[in-house]
Amino acid sequence: RAIKYTEFILRNVATIQPQQKNKTAMASLPPTLDFAKTEEEICSKWSTESTFKTQDALGVERGDKEYTFYDGPPFATGLPHYGHILAGTIKDVVTRYAVMTGRRVIRRAGWDCHGLPVEYEIDQKLGITHRDQVLEMGVDKYNDTCRGIVTRYTKEWERTVTRLGRWVDFENDYKTMDPTFMESVWWVFKELFNKDLVYQGYKVMPFSTACGTPLSNFEAGLNYKDVSDPAVVVSFPVVGMEGVSFVAWTTTPWTLPSNIALCVHPTMEYIQILDKKADKRYILAKSRLGQLFPIMNNKKKWKPKMADELYAIEETFVGSDLVGKKYQPMFDYFVNDEDAGEYFRILSDTYVTDDAGTGIVHQAPAFGEDDYRVCLAHGVIQKGKDLPCPVDSNGMFTEQVPEVKGLHVKKGDDTLIALIKDKGRMVHKDQLQHSYPFCWRSDTPLIYKAVPSWFVKVEEIRDKIVENNKKTYWVPNQVKEGRFHSWLTDARDWAVSRNRFWGTPIPIWCSESMDEVVCIGSVDELAELSGVRVTDLHKDVVDEITIPSKKNPGTVLRRVDEVFDCWFESGSMPYAQKHYPFENKESFEDGFPADFIAEGLDQTRGWFYTLMVLSTALFDKPAFKNLIVNGLVLAGDGKKMSKRLKNYPDPNLVIDKYGADALRMYLINSPVVRAESLKFQEPGVLGVVKEVFLPLYNAFRFFSQNLERLEANTGTKFVPSKDKVSAATNPTDVWISAATQGLIKFVHEEMTAYRLYTVMPALVSFVTQLTNWYVRLNRDRLKGLEGGESESEAGLQVMYDVLLDVTILMAPFTPFITEYFYQHLRKLQPSYADAANGGGSSNPVMPGKSDSVHFLTLPAYDEGRLNADAVEAMEALQVIVESGRYVREKRNISLRTPVKCVTVILRNPSANVIESLNGPLKGYILSELNAWDLVIVPKEEEHEWVTLSLTPNFNLLGRKLGKKMKDFKTHVTSMSHADAVACLENGGLDFEGLTISAKDELVSKLAFSKEGEHWESTSTPEGDVVVAVDCTQDEAILSAGRSRELINAIQQLRKAAGLDLSDAVEVFFEESAGINVVESAVSNNTNLFEAKFQGAIPVPKKFAPSWSVVLRSDSADIGGSKVEVSICRPAVAGRCGLSDEVGYFLSTLEPSNLDGSALSITVDGKDISVSQGEDFW
């Protein structure tokens, strides 16, 4: 009797936490998952266990056929950005998919080590502005300095790429500066040389004066800026026509000292005019008078009669009439040239236009691609001979133009313009705002300049290249058929040489007169001809080597000065990475062309092009079979991402914040995979986490919790069974199984076609179907609350099967979260025991036994489980439920408040849909919409509920009907319901002699027409489904709604208390004095609570034992009043009138331990017997 009541309470407090249960293999999933941290742990696991190497080793052991993949080498002089991450993700997805469908993929990292990006950085570091400074320093020292930075960021690349989940072999990487790689590049060039596809000539190319080197047209297009340049019209007096001058317009006055010709269009109309104000005579295109008289371009001010005040037309010509006429040069710098007799005359070419200028174009062949072509065609200049070019490789004027010697060409404009004015040759001067190319590395204006170059004869093999392109498959196809095809059909000879130092030297040794030329194709050949064997092929080494002349004994051949354009090296990558043909000959030839490559849209004129040119020249084959082209990733404001502007988030920070899987899915599930642009938005990455990964994880954890509950309640271990899944009869089980098989089939079809842009939306949509529909519709069933544990196990079998299939299927796309899921799911498989002692990293691979999801083979779809009827019926259910919810929102009716009836009208539903909605799916619809009845209106009664209306399909009928459209619209929109139905059933109608198709040319919609304010309705956008809800509210409806509100309050308390699904509690509520709204609702709806809480019904607080231990309590708004709701640890309750001592004793009992028998206790020597069901409960 000395034991106090409070001690009993303290004893109970120690046991208020849920009892520990025997945990299943899948237990202990945290309530929330830190995706980024989990990914880092998985990365560490992969590294420790060499998972990537093991995956490859398993494929080698099985003898999997190789799937050839070429990875274009990036420069490692900068850090990876979103463009690299996007392209890398696409490559990783496709190659992972290939491996998981039975192919072996060699994925070597490669680095572009040569070229302008490296040299420019060194020039900036060393303050080098002129080529001579490199020669003074020593090419060997310069190249050593370049070599020292090319791999500076490789570790950072490896860290980012690995953290992204991309599997690439960094240990066995290749570098374009490796002697083996360079030797294969030599072989490629010699093959072209032997096929007479190589020649030396001049080429006018975009030229970076800051870097002292020409650029490819591709590089020149990378950095355009809006600038203001001087635009001048200058005169060229005609020889033999006193007082008459040709006039030409140019935005590059600095090129005028090099002028040696003028060009007209052969068929354009030209006129000789008298400029009345200037009292001078000019010849120009008639359509370009506005260039001399700008007021003519102002349509508001210009009046034709004003022409008489400005000019008089004295003579008219056709362009061809002017060809051959001579003119006085602007400057006399080149009048004494050897070929000057051909200079300073009129030429013609159709490239001249009249959209700007004067219709007469000044020709400086050293500084214009068309100028060079036209002058060459007219014999003004000759191939192989020097051109008038008074500008050095740094863009400075030479002593040939003494007035501006040493000035950069852009800074020489003002001086030259002043000289032209002094000569009386300036007609008009203005400033022009236009877009101009800048060097993508130095950010300085480019010029166009003729440089001696080594060329590959692309034009000679252009037709073959075009034909080989037709053999390739591109995604999207319009890039292949449009942009790339156009580029190929206009392809010009390719200048492959650069006047630089850090690159693969062009392997040509020649005499000074070029009458003896030798092209070297290997180290052995060089050693044989020179007697010197080298281990490094860079310029500073091979330039020291001479080859004895065979034509002129006693003399030697020396290597030409140039090195290869780095695009030639990257185009040679398929051969050079394998040191072909010196090694790996058979493996290369077996795997060529490559099965797959991928890069950005900007590579259509870059890597894709060089690959195609060289493979055609060497083998008359395309270099690849399949190609995915991605678009550009822009900053959120639509501008180019810029480190300087800091207009985008650091990729590493985004990965650390949201995880790599989220970033991968965000990028792949966007227009950028269709070669369109993506404005990168960080909230979009967060959206993937919230809308895909969190729901998927919650569904996965829900499965795990119920699996644990099932095993605890039944005492049996869950064993996955395909037979049980196939035998499932629940309509949602059949549907989700069918949908999963359909997804598997779709993914294989689309991935075979490389359409990632269709796969990702399908995967995201399926996750929604699984989490938002299957799990929600079956929540109580999976908990064992509907149909008992047998139904629960049936659903969990199906859910396990779906989760495992989808986990494996998504592995190539989201490698981390799928690995996490798999490591839990595998433990349920009987074969999991075989993973011990290295079994998990051995063949054959199988779910459970295999240590990684990435060792497995992707599931093949089961034809027998595809079920179009089940999918069709579930689609109808979802439309009805979503429409019903919308109707509730329109009337502001909470989902916790039931509605009496939902009426559905479907336009021409199949018998399967009607049978399913009225049968097995009906209960789901009633539950989801909290409705008491569902009516699917039969076809013969639909006219009582809806009206069918028709409208024209204006897009299709516009041309067909023309002016009749208005009358036709009136005709069809005025049809009665019966007439509209008849029209559709007949397939259309005739209107004024025209047949109108109901299927394509009419739009039909159903609209609710039942009268009564208690109805609320909506129709789908397509107008083929109408859902109407009877919104009548009576006491029974309101009472059921309050019960739902109480259930929700209880669930929130359970969640806040951290309870598991299997933890039983007692619920008590307390209303304000005199109010019994909740008590009445509970008593009227006990069946709801019994079903939801396994027989436990909430009761007023006055019935709670005084010793009840409250786990959580809070107030809730139910039926408009505040109610205190408490969840308590289950306790024994005693009848009124029991002594305190008996009450103390009862408070110590655990309800779950009672078996219904009477209990005997002794208090102060007195025996007391109490019976369950009479004295206590």
Short mmCIF file of C-alpha atoms in Angstrom, two decimals, residues 652-804:
data_model
loop_
_atom_site.label_atom_id
_atom_site.label_comp_id
_atom_site.label_asym_id
_atom_site.label_seq_id
_atom_site.Cartn_x
_atom_site.Cartn_y
_atom_site.Cartn_z
CA ASN A 652 29.64 22.05 -57.86
CA LEU A 653 27.54 24.02 -55.40
CA VAL A 654 24.34 22.93 -57.15
CA ILE A 655 25.44 19.29 -56.97
CA ASP A 656 26.40 19.65 -53.30
CA LYS A 657 23.02 21.21 -52.57
CA TYR A 658 20.57 19.07 -54.52
CA GLY A 659 22.56 16.08 -55.71
CA ALA A 660 23.88 15.02 -59.10
CA ASP A 661 20.83 12.92 -59.94
CA ALA A 662 18.61 15.98 -59.67
CA LEU A 663 20.89 18.01 -61.93
CA ARG A 664 21.13 15.15 -64.43
CA MET A 665 17.37 14.70 -64.58
CA TYR A 666 16.75 18.46 -64.84
CA LEU A 667 19.11 18.77 -67.81
CA ILE A 668 17.95 15.65 -69.66
CA ASN A 669 14.26 16.37 -69.09
CA SER A 670 14.50 19.70 -70.93
CA PRO A 671 14.45 21.08 -74.49
CA VAL A 672 18.26 21.15 -74.52
CA VAL A 673 18.30 17.42 -75.43
CA ARG A 674 16.42 18.34 -78.63
CA ALA A 675 19.19 20.78 -79.61
CA GLU A 676 17.20 23.73 -78.28
CA SER A 677 18.45 26.24 -75.72
CA LEU A 678 17.86 25.93 -71.98
CA LYS A 679 17.76 28.90 -69.64
CA PHE A 680 19.26 27.32 -66.55
CA GLN A 681 17.12 27.85 -63.44
CA GLU A 682 18.34 26.54 -60.09
CA PRO A 683 14.72 26.24 -58.83
CA GLY A 684 14.22 23.71 -61.63
CA VAL A 685 16.79 21.41 -60.02
CA LEU A 686 15.03 21.82 -56.67
CA GLY A 687 11.78 20.99 -58.47
CA VAL A 688 13.17 17.60 -59.49
CA VAL A 689 13.97 16.84 -55.86
CA LYS A 690 10.54 17.92 -54.61
CA GLU A 691 8.42 16.53 -57.43
CA VAL A 692 10.27 13.32 -58.29
CA PHE A 693 12.81 12.13 -55.74
CA LEU A 694 10.98 13.01 -52.52
CA PRO A 695 7.69 11.35 -53.57
CA LEU A 696 9.62 8.34 -54.88
CA TYR A 697 11.59 8.03 -51.65
CA ASN A 698 8.44 8.44 -49.54
CA ALA A 699 6.75 5.67 -51.54
CA PHE A 700 9.83 3.51 -51.10
CA ARG A 701 9.88 4.12 -47.34
CA PHE A 702 6.12 3.47 -47.13
CA PHE A 703 6.73 0.12 -48.80
CA SER A 704 9.53 -0.64 -46.34
CA GLN A 705 7.41 0.25 -43.31
CA ASN A 706 4.52 -1.92 -44.40
CA LEU A 707 6.82 -4.77 -45.25
CA GLU A 708 8.15 -4.59 -41.70
CA ARG A 709 4.61 -4.47 -40.32
CA LEU A 710 3.54 -7.43 -42.45
CA GLU A 711 6.44 -9.58 -41.31
CA ALA A 712 5.88 -8.63 -37.67
CA ASN A 713 2.15 -9.38 -37.83
CA THR A 714 2.38 -12.64 -39.77
CA GLY A 715 5.64 -13.94 -38.37
CA THR A 716 6.77 -14.91 -41.89
CA LYS A 717 9.57 -13.50 -44.05
CA PHE A 718 8.58 -11.67 -47.21
CA VAL A 719 9.92 -13.43 -50.31
CA PRO A 720 9.44 -11.73 -53.72
CA SER A 721 7.38 -13.88 -56.05
CA LYS A 722 6.83 -13.23 -59.76
CA ASP A 723 4.06 -15.85 -59.69
CA LYS A 724 2.14 -13.90 -57.06
CA VAL A 725 2.57 -10.71 -59.07
CA SER A 726 1.31 -12.36 -62.24
CA ALA A 727 -1.65 -13.82 -60.32
CA ALA A 728 -2.74 -10.43 -58.93
CA THR A 729 -6.42 -9.63 -59.52
CA ASN A 730 -6.76 -6.24 -57.86
CA PRO A 731 -7.43 -3.79 -60.73
CA THR A 732 -4.79 -1.31 -59.55
CA ASP A 733 -2.22 -4.10 -59.22
CA VAL A 734 -2.98 -5.24 -62.75
CA TRP A 735 -2.79 -1.63 -63.95
CA ILE A 736 0.53 -0.67 -62.30
CA SER A 737 2.10 -3.94 -63.49
CA ALA A 738 0.87 -3.27 -67.01
CA ALA A 739 2.04 0.34 -66.85
CA THR A 740 5.48 -0.82 -65.68
CA GLN A 741 5.80 -3.28 -68.54
CA GLY A 742 4.63 -0.58 -70.94
CA LEU A 743 7.26 1.77 -69.54
CA ILE A 744 9.99 -0.85 -69.96
CA LYS A 745 8.91 -1.43 -73.57
CA PHE A 746 8.79 2.31 -74.27
CA VAL A 747 12.21 3.01 -72.74
CA HIS A 748 13.84 0.29 -74.83
CA GLU A 749 12.18 1.52 -78.02
CA GLU A 750 13.11 5.15 -77.43
CA MET A 751 16.65 4.50 -76.19
CA THR A 752 17.26 2.34 -79.24
CA ALA A 753 16.29 5.46 -81.19
CA TYR A 754 18.43 7.69 -78.90
CA ARG A 755 15.41 9.85 -78.03
CA LEU A 756 16.29 10.81 -74.46
CA TYR A 757 13.83 13.70 -74.71
CA THR A 758 10.90 11.25 -74.79
CA VAL A 759 12.29 8.82 -72.21
CA MET A 760 12.75 11.24 -69.33
CA PRO A 761 9.18 12.63 -69.42
CA ALA A 762 7.89 9.05 -69.46
CA LEU A 763 9.99 8.14 -66.40
CA VAL A 764 8.88 11.26 -64.54
CA SER A 765 5.25 10.59 -65.45
CA PHE A 766 5.52 7.01 -64.23
CA VAL A 767 6.91 8.12 -60.87
CA THR A 768 3.82 10.30 -60.55
CA GLN A 769 1.57 7.35 -61.45
CA LEU A 770 3.26 5.17 -58.85
CA THR A 771 3.40 7.69 -56.01
CA ASN A 772 0.33 9.87 -56.60
CA TRP A 773 -2.01 7.14 -57.78
CA TYR A 774 -1.04 3.57 -56.98
CA VAL A 775 0.25 4.22 -53.46
CA ARG A 776 -2.51 6.66 -52.59
CA LEU A 777 -5.29 4.43 -53.91
CA ASN A 778 -3.90 1.47 -51.99
CA ARG A 779 -2.59 3.10 -48.83
CA ASP A 780 -5.05 1.42 -46.45
CA ARG A 781 -4.84 -1.87 -48.33
CA LEU A 782 -1.05 -1.93 -48.12
CA LYS A 783 -1.35 -1.14 -44.41
CA GLY A 784 -3.50 -4.23 -43.95
CA LEU A 785 -6.59 -2.13 -43.16
CA GLU A 786 -8.54 -3.30 -46.21
CA GLY A 787 -8.75 -7.01 -46.99
CA GLY A 788 -6.40 -8.08 -44.24
CA GLU A 789 -2.79 -9.21 -44.51
CA SER A 790 -3.37 -11.40 -47.55
CA GLU A 791 -4.41 -8.35 -49.60
CA SER A 792 -1.55 -6.38 -48.07
CA GLU A 793 0.98 -8.99 -49.14
CA ALA A 794 -0.51 -9.14 -52.66
CA GLY A 795 -0.10 -5.37 -53.02
CA LEU A 796 3.40 -5.37 -51.51
CA GLN A 797 4.46 -8.15 -53.91
CA VAL A 798 3.34 -6.00 -56.82
CA MET A 799 4.93 -2.88 -55.38
CA TYR A 800 8.25 -4.66 -54.82
CA ASP A 801 8.21 -5.94 -58.38
CA VAL A 802 7.49 -2.46 -59.73
CA LEU A 803 10.12 -0.78 -57.52
CA LEU A 804 12.79 -3.27 -58.54
#
